[in-house]
XYZ file of N, CA, C and O in Angstrom:
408
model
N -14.592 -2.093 -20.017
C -14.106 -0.718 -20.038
C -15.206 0.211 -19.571
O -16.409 -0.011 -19.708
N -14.682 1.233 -19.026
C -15.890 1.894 -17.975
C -15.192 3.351 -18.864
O -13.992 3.602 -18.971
N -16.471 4.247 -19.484
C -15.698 5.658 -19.698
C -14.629 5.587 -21.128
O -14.278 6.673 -21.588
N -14.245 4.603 -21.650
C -12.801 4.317 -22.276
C -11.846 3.718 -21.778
O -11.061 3.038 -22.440
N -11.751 3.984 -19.877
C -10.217 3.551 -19.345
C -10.459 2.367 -18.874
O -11.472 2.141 -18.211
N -9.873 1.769 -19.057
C -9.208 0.271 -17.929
C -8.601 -0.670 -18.718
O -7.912 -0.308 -19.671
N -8.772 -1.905 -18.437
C -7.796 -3.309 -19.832
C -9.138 -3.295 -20.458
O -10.266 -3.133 -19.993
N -8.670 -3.518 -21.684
C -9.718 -4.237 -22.684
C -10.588 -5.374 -22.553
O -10.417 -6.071 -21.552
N -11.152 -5.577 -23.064
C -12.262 -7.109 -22.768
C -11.437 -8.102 -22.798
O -11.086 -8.910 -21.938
N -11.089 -7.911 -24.194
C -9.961 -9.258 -24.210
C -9.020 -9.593 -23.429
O -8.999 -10.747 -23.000
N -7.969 -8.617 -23.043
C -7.249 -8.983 -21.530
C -8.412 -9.592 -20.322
O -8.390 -10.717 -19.823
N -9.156 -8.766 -20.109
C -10.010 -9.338 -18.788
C -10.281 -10.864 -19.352
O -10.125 -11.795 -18.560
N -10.614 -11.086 -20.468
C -11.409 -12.811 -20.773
C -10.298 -13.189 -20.539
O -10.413 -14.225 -19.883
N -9.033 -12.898 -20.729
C -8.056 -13.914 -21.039
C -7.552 -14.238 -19.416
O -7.223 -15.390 -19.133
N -7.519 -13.336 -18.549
C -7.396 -13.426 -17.344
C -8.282 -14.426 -16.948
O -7.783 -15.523 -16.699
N -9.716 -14.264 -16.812
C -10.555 -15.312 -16.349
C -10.622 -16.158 -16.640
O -11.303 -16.904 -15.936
N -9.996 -16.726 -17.867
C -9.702 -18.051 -18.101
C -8.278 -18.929 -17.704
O -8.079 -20.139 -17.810
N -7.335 -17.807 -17.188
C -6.488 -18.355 -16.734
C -6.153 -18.732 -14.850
O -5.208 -19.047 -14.127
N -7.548 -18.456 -14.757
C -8.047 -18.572 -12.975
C -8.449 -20.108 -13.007
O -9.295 -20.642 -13.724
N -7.537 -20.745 -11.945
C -7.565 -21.755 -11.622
C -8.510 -22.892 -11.102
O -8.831 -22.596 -9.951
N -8.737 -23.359 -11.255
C -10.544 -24.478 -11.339
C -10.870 -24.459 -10.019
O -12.036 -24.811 -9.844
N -10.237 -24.162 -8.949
C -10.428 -24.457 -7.383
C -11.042 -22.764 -7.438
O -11.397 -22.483 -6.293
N -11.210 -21.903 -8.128
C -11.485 -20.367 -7.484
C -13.106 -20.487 -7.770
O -13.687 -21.397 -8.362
N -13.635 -19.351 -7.200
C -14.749 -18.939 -6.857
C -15.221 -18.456 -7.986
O -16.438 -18.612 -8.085
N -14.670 -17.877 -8.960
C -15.443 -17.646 -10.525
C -15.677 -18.845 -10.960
O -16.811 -19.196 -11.286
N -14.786 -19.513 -11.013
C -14.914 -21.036 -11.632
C -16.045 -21.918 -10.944
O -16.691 -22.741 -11.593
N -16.263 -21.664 -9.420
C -17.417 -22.264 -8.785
C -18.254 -21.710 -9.049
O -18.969 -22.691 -9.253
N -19.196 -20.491 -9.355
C -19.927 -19.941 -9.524
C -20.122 -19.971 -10.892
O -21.145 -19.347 -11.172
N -19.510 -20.486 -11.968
C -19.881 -20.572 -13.265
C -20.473 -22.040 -13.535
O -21.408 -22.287 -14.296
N -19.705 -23.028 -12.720
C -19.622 -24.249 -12.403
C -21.373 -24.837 -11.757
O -21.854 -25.965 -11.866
N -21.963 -23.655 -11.131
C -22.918 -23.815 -10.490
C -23.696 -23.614 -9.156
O -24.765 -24.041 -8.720
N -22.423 -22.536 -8.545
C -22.518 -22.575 -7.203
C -21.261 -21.800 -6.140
O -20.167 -21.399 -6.536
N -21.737 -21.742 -4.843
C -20.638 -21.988 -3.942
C -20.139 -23.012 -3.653
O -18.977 -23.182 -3.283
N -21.131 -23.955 -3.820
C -20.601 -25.266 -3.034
C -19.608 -26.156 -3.829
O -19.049 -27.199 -3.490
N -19.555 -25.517 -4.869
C -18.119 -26.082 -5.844
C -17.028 -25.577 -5.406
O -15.977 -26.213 -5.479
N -17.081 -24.610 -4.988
C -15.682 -23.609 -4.470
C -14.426 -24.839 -3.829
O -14.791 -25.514 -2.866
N -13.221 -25.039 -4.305
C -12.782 -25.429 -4.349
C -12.588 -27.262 -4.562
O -12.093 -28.116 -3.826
N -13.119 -27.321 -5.673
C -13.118 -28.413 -6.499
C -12.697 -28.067 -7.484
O -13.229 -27.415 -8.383
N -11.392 -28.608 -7.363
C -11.016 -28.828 -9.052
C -10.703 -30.201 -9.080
O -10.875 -31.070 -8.226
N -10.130 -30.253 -10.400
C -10.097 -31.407 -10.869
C -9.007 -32.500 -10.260
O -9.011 -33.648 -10.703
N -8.271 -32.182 -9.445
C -7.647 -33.299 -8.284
C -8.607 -33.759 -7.435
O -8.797 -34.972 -7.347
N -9.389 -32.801 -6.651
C -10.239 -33.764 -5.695
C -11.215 -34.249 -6.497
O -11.396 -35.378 -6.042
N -12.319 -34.028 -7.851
C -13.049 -34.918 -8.127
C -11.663 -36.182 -8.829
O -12.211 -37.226 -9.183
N -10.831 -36.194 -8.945
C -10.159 -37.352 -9.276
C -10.002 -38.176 -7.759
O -10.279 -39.349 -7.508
N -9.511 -37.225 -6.950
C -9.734 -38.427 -5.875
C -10.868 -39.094 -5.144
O -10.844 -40.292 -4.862
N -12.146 -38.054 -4.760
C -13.181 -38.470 -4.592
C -13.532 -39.549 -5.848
O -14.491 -40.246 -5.517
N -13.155 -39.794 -6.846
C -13.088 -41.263 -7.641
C -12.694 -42.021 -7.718
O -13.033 -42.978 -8.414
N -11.469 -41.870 -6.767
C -10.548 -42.940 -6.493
C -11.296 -43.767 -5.345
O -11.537 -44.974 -5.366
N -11.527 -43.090 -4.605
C -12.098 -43.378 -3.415
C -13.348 -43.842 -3.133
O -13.805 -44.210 -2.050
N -13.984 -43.778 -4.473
C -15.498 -44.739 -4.756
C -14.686 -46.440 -5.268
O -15.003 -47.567 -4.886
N -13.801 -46.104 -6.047
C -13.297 -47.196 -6.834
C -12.518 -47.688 -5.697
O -12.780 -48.890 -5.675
N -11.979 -47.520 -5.061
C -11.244 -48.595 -3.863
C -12.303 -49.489 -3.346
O -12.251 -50.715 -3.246
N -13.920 -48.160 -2.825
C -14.501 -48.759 -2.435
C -15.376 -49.957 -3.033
O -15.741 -50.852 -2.272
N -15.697 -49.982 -4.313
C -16.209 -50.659 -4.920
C -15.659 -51.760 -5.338
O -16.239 -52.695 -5.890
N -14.444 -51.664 -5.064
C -13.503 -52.594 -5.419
C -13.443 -53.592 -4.307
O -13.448 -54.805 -4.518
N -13.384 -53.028 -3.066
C -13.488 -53.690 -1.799
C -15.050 -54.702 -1.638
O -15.329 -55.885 -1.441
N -15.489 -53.925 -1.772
C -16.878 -54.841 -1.835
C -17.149 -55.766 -3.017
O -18.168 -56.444 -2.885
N -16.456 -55.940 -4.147
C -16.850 -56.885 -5.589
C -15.682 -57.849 -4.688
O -16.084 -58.913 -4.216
N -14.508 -57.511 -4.516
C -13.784 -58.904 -3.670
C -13.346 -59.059 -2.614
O -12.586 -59.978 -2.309
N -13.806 -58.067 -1.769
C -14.212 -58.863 0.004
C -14.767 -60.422 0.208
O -15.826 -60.618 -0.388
N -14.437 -61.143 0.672
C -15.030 -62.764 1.257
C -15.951 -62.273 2.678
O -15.489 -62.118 3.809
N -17.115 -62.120 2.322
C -18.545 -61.654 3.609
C -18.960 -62.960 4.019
O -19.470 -62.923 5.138
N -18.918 -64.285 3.428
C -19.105 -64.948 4.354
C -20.392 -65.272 3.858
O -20.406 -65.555 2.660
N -21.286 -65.301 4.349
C -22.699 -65.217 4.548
C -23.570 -64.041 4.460
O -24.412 -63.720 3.622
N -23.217 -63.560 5.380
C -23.198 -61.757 5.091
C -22.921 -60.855 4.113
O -21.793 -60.834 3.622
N -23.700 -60.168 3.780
C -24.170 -59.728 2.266
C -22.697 -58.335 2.606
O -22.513 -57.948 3.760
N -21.878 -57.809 1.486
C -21.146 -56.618 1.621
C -21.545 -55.595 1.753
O -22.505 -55.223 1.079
N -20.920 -54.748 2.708
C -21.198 -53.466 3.486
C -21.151 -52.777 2.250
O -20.432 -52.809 1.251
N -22.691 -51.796 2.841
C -22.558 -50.482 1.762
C -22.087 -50.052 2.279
O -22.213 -50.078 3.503
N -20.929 -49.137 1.405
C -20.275 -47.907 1.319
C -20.770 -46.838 1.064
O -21.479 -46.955 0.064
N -20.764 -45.394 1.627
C -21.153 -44.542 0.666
C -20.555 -44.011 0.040
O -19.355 -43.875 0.280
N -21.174 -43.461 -1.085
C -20.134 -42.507 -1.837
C -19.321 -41.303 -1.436
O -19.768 -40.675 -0.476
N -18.155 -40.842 -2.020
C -17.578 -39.232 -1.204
C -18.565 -38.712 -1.509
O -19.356 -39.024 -2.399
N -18.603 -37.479 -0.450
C -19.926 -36.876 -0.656
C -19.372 -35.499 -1.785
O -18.493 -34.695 -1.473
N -19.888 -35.496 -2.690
C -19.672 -34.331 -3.565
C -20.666 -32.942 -3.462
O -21.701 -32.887 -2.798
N -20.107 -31.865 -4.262
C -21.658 -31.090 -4.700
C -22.860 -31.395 -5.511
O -23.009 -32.319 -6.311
N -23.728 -30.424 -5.157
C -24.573 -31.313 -6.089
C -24.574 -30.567 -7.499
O -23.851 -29.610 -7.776
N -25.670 -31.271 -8.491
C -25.762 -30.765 -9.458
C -26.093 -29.779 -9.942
O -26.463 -29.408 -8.828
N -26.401 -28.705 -10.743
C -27.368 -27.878 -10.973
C -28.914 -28.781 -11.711
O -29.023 -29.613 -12.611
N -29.606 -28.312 -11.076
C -30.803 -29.075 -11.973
C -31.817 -28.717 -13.024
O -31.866 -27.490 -12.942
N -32.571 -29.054 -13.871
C -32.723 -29.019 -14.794
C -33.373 -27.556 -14.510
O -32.781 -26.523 -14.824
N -34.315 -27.566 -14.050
C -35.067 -26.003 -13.667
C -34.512 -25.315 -13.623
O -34.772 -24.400 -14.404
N -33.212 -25.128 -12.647
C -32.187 -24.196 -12.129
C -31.601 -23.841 -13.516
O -31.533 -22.629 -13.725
N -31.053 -24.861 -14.757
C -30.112 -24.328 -16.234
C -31.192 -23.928 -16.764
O -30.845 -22.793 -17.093
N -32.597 -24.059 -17.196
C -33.660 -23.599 -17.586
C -34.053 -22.168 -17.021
O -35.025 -21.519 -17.408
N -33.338 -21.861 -16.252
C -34.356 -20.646 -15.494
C -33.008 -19.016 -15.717
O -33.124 -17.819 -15.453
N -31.743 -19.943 -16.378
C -30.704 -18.844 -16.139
C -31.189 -17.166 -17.053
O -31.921 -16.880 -18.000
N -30.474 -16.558 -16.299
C -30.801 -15.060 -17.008
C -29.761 -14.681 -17.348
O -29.062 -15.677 -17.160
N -28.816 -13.548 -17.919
C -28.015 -12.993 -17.696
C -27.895 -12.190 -16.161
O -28.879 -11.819 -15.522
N -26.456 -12.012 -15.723
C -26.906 -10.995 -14.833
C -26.033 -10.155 -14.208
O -24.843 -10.381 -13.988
N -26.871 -8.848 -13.834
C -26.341 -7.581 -13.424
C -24.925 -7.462 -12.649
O -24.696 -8.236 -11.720
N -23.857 -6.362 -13.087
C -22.954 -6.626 -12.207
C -23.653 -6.322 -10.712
O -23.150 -7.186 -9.994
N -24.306 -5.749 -10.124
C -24.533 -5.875 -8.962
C -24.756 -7.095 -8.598
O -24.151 -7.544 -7.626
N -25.646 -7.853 -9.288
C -25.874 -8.887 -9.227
C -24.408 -10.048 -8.808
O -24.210 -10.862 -7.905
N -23.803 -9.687 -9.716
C -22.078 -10.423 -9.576
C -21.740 -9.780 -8.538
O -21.420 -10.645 -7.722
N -21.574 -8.383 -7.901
C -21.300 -8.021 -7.047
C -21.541 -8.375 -5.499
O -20.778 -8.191 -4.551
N -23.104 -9.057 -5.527
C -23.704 -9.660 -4.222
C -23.349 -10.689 -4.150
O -23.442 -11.358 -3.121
N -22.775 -11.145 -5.375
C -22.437 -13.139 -4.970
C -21.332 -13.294 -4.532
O -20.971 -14.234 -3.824
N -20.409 -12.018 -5.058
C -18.597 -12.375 -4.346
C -18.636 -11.563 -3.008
O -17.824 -11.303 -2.121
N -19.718 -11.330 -3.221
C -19.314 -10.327 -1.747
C -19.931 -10.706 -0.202
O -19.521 -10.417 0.923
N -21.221 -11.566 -0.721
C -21.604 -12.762 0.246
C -22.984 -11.305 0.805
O -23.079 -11.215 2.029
N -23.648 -10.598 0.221
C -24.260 -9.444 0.812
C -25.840 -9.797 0.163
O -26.786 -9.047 0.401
């Protein structure tokens, strides 16, 4: 609330929690841009898709020949330990430069 006027806190929280795992709040809370649209279907399929592969290689017949690495889907990465160690709160401008790409 800015002044007195606008929705209450509680409407706004309740809104942002009802924003869908593929959006850009959710990536940016998540850790990033590079989460931006990951939700929880594609890390289910990017798991599927390790497990076929892994599956392929425990019972492929190679012969002689040792089984092809696969690589993994390529995902985002993590946040790392420094990076959750180092968090601050921060400024709406601050929020303001990250959705706004400035």
């Amino acid at each position: 609330m800015i002044a007195g006027q606008g929705p209450s806190p509680a409407l706004v929280l309740a809104l942002v929690r009802r924003l869908p795992d593929t959006s850009l709040t959710v990536a940016l809370a998540s850790g990033g841009r590079e989460f931006f649209g990951w939700g929880q279907d594609r890390h289910l399929a990017a798991d599927l898709y390790d497990a076929v592969n892994a599956n392929t290689r425990a019972t492929g017949q190679w012969g002689r020949s040792k089984a092809p690495k696969i690589p993994p889907y390529p995902r985002p990465k993590k946040a790392t330990a420094n990076r959750v160690g180092e968090r601050r709160p921060m400024s709406v401008a601050e929020i303001y430069k990250r959705f706004t790409g400035r």
